[in-house]
Coordinates of C-alpha atoms in Angstrom, one line a residue:
X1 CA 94.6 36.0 108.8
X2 CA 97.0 38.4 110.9
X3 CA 95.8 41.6 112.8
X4 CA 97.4 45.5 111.8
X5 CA 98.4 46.1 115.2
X6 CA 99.9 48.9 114.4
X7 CA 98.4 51.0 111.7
X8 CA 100.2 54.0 110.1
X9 CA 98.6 56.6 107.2
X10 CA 99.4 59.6 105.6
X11 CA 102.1 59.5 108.0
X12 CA 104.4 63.3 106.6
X13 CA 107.0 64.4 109.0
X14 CA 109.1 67.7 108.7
X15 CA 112.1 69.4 110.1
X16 CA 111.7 73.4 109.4
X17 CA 112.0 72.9 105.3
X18 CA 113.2 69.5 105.1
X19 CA 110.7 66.9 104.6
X20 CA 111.9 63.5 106.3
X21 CA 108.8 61.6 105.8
X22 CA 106.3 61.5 102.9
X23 CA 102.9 60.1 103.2
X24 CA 103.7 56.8 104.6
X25 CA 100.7 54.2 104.8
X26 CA 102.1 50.9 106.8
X27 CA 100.3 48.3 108.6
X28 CA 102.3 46.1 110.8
X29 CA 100.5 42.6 111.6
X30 CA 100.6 41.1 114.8
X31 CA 103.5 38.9 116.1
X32 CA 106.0 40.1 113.1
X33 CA 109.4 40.9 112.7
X34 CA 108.8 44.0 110.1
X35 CA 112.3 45.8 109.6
X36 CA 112.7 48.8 108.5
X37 CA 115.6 48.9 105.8
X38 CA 117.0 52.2 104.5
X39 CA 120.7 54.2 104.4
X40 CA 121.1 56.6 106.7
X41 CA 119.2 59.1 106.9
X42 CA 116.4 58.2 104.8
X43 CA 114.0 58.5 107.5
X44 CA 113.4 55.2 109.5
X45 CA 114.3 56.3 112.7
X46 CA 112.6 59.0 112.4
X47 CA 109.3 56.9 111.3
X48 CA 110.0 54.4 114.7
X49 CA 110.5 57.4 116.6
X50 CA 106.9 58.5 115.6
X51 CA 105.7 55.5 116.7
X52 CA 106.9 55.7 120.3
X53 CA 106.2 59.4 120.6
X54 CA 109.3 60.8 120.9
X55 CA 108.3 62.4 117.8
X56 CA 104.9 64.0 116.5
X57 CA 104.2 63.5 112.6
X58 CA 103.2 67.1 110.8
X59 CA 100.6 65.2 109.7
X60 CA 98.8 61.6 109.6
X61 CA 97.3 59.1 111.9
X62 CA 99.3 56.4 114.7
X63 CA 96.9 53.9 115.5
X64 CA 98.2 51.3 118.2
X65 CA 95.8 48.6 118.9
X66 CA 92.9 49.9 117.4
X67 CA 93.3 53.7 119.6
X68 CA 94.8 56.8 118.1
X69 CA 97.5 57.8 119.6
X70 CA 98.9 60.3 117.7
X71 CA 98.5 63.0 120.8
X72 CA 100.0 60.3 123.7
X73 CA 102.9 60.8 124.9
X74 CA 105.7 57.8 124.7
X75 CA 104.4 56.5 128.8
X76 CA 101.0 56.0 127.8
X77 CA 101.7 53.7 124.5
X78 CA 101.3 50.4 124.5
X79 CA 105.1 50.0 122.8
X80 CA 108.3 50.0 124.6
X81 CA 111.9 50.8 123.1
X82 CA 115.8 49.7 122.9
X83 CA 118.2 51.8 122.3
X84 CA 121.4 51.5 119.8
X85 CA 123.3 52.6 123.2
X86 CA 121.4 50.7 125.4
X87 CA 120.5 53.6 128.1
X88 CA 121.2 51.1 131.1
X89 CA 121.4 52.2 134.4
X90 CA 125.1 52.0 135.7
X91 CA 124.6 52.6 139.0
X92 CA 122.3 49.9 138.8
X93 CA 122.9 45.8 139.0
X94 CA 121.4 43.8 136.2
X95 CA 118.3 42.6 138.2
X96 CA 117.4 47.0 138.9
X97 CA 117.7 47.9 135.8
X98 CA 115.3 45.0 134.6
X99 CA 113.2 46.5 137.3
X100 CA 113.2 49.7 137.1
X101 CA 109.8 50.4 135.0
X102 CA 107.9 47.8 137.2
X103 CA 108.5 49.7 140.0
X104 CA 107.7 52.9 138.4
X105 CA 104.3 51.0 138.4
X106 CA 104.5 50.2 142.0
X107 CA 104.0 46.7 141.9
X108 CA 104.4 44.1 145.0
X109 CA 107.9 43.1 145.4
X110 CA 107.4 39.6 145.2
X111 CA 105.5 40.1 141.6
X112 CA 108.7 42.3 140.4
X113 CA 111.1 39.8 142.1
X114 CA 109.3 37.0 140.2
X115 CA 108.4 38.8 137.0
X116 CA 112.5 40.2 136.6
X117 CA 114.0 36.3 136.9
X118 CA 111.5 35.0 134.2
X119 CA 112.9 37.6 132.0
X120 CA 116.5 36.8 133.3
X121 CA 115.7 33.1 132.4
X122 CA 114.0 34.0 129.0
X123 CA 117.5 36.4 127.7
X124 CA 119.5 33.6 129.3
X125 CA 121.2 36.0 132.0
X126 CA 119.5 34.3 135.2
X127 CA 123.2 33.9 136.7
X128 CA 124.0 38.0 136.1
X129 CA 121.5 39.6 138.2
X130 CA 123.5 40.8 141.0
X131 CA 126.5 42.4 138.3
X132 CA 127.0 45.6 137.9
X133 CA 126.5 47.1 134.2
X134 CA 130.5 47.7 133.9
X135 CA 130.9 44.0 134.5
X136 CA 129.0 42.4 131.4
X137 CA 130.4 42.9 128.0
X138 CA 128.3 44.6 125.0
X139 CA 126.0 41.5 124.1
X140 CA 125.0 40.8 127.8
X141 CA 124.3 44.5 128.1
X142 CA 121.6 44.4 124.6
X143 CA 120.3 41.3 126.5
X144 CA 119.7 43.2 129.6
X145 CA 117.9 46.1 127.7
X146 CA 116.1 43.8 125.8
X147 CA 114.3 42.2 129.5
X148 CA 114.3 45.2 130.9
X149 CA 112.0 46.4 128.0
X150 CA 109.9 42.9 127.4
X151 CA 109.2 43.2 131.2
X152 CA 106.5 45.6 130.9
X153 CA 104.6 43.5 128.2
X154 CA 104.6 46.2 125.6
X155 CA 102.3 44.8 122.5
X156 CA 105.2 46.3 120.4
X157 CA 108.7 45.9 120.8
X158 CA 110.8 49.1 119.1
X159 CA 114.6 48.2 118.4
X160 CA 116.1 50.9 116.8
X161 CA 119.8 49.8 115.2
X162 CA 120.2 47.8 118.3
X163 CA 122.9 45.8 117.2
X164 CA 125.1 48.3 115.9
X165 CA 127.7 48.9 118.6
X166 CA 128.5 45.1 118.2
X167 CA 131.2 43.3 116.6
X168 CA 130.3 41.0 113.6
X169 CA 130.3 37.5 115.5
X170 CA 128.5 39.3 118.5
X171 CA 125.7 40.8 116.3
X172 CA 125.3 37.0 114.5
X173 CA 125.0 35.7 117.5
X174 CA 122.5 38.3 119.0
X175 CA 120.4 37.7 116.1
X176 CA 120.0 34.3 116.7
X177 CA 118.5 35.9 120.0
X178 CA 116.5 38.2 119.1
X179 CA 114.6 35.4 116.8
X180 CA 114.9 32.9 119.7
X181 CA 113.2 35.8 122.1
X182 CA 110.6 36.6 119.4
X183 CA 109.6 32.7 118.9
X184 CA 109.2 32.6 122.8
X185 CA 107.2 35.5 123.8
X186 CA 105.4 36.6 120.4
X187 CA 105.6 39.9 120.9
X188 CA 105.5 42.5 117.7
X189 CA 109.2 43.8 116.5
X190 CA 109.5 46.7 114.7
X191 CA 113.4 46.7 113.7
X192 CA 115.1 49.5 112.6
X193 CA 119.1 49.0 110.1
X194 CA 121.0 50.2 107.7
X195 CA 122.4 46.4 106.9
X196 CA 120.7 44.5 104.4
X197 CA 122.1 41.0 106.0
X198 CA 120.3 41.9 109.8
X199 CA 116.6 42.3 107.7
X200 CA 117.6 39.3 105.7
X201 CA 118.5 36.8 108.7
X202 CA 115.8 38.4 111.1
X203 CA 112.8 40.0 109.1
X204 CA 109.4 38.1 108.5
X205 CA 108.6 41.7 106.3
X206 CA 111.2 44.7 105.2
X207 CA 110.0 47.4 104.5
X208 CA 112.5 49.8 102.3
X209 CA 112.7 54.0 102.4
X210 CA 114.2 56.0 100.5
X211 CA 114.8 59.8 100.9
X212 CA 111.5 59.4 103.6
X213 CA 109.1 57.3 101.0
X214 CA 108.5 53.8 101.3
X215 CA 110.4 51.9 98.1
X216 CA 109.0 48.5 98.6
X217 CA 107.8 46.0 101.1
X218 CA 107.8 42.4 100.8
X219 CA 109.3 39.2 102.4
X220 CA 113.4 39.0 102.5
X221 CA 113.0 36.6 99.4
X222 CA 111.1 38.8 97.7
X223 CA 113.6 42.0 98.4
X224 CA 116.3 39.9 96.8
X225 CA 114.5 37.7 94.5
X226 CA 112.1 40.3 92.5
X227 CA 113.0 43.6 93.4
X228 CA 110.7 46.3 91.7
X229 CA 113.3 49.4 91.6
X230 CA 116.9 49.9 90.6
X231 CA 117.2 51.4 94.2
X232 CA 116.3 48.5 95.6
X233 CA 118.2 45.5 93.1
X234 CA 121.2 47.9 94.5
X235 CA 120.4 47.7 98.2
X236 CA 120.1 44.1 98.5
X237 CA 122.8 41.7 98.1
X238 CA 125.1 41.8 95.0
X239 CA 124.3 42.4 91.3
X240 CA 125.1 43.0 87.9
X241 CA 122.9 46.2 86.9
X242 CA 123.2 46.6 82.8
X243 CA 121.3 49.2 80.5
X244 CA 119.6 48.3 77.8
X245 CA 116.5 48.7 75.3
X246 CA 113.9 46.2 74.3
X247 CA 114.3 44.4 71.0
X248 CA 111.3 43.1 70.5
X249 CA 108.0 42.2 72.9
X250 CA 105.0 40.2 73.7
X251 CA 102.6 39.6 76.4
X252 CA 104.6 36.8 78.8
X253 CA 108.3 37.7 77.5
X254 CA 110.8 40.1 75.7
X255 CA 114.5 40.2 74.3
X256 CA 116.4 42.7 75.4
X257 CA 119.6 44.1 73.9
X258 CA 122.6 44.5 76.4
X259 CA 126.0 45.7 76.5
X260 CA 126.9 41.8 76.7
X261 CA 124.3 40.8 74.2
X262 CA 121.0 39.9 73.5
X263 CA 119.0 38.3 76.7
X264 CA 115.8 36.8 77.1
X265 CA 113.7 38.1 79.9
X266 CA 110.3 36.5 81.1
X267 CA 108.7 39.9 81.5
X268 CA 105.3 40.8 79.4
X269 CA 104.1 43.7 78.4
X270 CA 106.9 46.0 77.3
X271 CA 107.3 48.0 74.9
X272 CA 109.5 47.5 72.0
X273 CA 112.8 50.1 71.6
X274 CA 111.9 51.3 75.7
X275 CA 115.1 51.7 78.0
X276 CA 115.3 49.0 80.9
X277 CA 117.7 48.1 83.8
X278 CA 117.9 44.9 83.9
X279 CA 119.2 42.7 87.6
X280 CA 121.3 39.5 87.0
X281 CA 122.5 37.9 90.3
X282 CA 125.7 36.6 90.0
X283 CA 124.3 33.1 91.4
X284 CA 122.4 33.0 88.5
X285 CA 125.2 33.0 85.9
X286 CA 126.7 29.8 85.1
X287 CA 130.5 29.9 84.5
X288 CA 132.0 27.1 82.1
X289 CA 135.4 27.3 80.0
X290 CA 134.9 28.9 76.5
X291 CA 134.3 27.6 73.8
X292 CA 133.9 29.5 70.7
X293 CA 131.7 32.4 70.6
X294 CA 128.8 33.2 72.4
X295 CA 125.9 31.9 69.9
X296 CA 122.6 32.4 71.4
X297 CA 120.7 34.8 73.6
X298 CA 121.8 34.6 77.3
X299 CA 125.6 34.0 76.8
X300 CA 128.8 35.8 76.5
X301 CA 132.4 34.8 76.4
X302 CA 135.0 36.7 78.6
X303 CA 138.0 37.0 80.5
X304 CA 138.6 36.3 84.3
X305 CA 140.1 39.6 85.7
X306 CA 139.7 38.7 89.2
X307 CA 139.1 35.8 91.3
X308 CA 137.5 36.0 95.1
X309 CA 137.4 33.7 97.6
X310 CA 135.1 33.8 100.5
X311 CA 134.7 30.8 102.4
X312 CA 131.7 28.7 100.9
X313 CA 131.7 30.7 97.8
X314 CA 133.9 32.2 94.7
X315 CA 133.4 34.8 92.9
X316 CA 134.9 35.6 89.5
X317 CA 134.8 38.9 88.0
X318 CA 134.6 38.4 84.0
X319 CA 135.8 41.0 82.0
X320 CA 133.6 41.1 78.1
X321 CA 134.7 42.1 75.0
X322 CA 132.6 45.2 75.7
X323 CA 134.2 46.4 78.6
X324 CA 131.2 45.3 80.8
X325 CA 132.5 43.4 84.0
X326 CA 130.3 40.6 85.0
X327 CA 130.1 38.9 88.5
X328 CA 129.4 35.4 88.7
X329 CA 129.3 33.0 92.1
X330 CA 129.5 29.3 92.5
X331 CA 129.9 27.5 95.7
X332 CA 133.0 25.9 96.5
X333 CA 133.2 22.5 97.1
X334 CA 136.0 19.8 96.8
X335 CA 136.8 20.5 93.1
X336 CA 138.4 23.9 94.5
X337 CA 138.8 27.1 92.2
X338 CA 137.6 26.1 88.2
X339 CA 139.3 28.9 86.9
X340 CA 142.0 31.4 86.8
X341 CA 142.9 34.7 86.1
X342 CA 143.3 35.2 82.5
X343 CA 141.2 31.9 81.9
X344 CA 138.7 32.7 78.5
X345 CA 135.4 31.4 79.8
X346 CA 131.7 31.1 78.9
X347 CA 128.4 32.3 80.7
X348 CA 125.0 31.9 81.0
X349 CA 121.7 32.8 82.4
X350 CA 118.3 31.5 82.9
X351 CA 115.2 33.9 81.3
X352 CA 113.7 34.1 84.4
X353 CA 116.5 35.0 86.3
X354 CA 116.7 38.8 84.8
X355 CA 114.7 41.1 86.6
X356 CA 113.5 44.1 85.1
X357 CA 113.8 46.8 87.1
X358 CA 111.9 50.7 87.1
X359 CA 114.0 53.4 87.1

């Protein structure tokens, strides 16, 4: 069983009136990735920022490693940080800026000389010591401040957006990285984004805020796969979000009424005639050509309005009778685009692929 190396609780932060955090309780184990997930200013810099000590919560405990140190300031934590901006050194080469905090500590030369080309080697960049910051491009420069903060052994590693100022391929690729450097020195992340795909492809836990409260924490697969909130069915990955009420009910299932008919959900315990939200992935809805009319729960005929193609995948936009537009996925393979625009076609869902979703 993991250890909470870091331990948050009761964790309020404000700014004059505005509260930005709200009682936050989070453990972090040690050795994860935990990402924290949220749109802008919702608060999760803020909550990393707390963590280094460049901020002081209003109220609530930090506990690092079993001490308190809600009072130390961000030199005497055991945590170090990287930047969305990197704050390298330019008038510094790559190997002085890697170095810089080791001297600070005033150890031997040969120990820094030796400790600075193991991180080099480690962030692949063993061949860049002598360049100058102005002569590596963006990803070398994330590498850089990535040794230059794993150098000093921090039991927590703090990367706050770090990938932002990247371009899309970069940022892929730097992700790849930033798992490879994780696997290699086990050190604890604590990852701060606004993109769902980064704490999908890196995350071994997200944790989601909203408006400074914590929505929901759970594995990437459990994010996308069971959300518990509207909020967060929205936030990741793509979904058809339809109102309803409950038909009828029993303890291990229900029928719901929707704008595209009646659906069967394997949800217990709700109550009959209650409002819902219900989530249906469009990866989940199978797409065959119409025939007839939709006859039992979990179907519906419609119209192709629209037809996307992205690579591996196509997506068709489905218009029904209703009004309601439905998205459905499949992956594309040799038999190329099904269907058209225009084209009448059938859907359907599995029960256990509707998620029912709190307000």
């Amino acid at each position: 069983m993991s250890t909470n190396i870091v331990e948050l609780n009761n964790i309020t932060k404000s700014f004059g009136d505005f509260r930005a955090l709200t009682n936050i309780n989070l453990n972090v184990r040690q050795g994860e990735i935990l990402t924290l997930l949220g749109p802008s200013g919702c608060g999760k810099s803020t909550l990393m920022r707390i963590v280094a000590g460049f901020e002081k919560a209003t109220s609530g405990d930090v506990i690092i490693s079993g001490q308190d140190v809600g009072k130390a300031p961000p030199e005497k934590r055991p945590v170090n940080m990287v930047f969305q901006r990197y704050a390298l050194f330019p008038h510094l080469d790559v190997f002085d800026n890697v170095a810089f905090g080791l001297r600070l500590k005033g150890l031997p030369k040969a120990r820094i000389s030796e400790e600075v080309t193991r991180m080099l080697e480690l962030v692949q960049l063993q061949d860049f010591a002598s360049r100058w910051i102005g002569e590596i491009s963006g990803g070398q420069a994330q590498r850089v401040a990535l040794a230059r903060a794993l150098v000093n052994k921090p039991s927590v590693l703090l990367l706050d957006e770090p990938l932002a100022a990247l371009d899309l391929k970069i940022r892929h690729h730097m992700l790849e990285e930033l798992k490879r450097i994780h696997t290699e020195t086990g050190t604890t992340f604590i990852y701060v984004t606004h993109d769902q795909d980064e704490a999908m492809i890196l995350s071994d836990r997200v944790v989601l805020i909203n408006k400074g409260e914590i929505e929901q924490i759970g594995t990437p697969d459990e994010m996308y796969s069971a959300p518990k909130t509207l909020f967060c069915a929205k936030f990741f990955g793509d979904t058809n979000l339809l109102d309803g009420h409950v038909q009828s009910a029993d303890s291990i299932s229900a029928v719901v009424n929707l704008p595209v008919g009646a659906t069967k959900v394997a949800t217990g315990n709700l109550h009959e005639g209650a409002p819902v939200h219900v989530s249906i992935r469009p990866e989940a809805i199978r797409i065959a050509s119409a025939n007839g009319e939709a006859a039992d729960a979990n179907q519906a005929i419609g119209t192709i309005e629209d037809v996307v193609f992205i690579g591996s995948r196509v997506v068709y936009k489905v218009r029904h009778q209703s009004g309601t537009l439905l998205k459905c996925q499949e992956h594309h393979d040799a038999a190329g685009i099904r269907f058209s625009v225009g084209s009448p076609v059938s859907l359907s869902w599995d029960p256990a692929s509707v998620v029912v979703l709190a307000n």
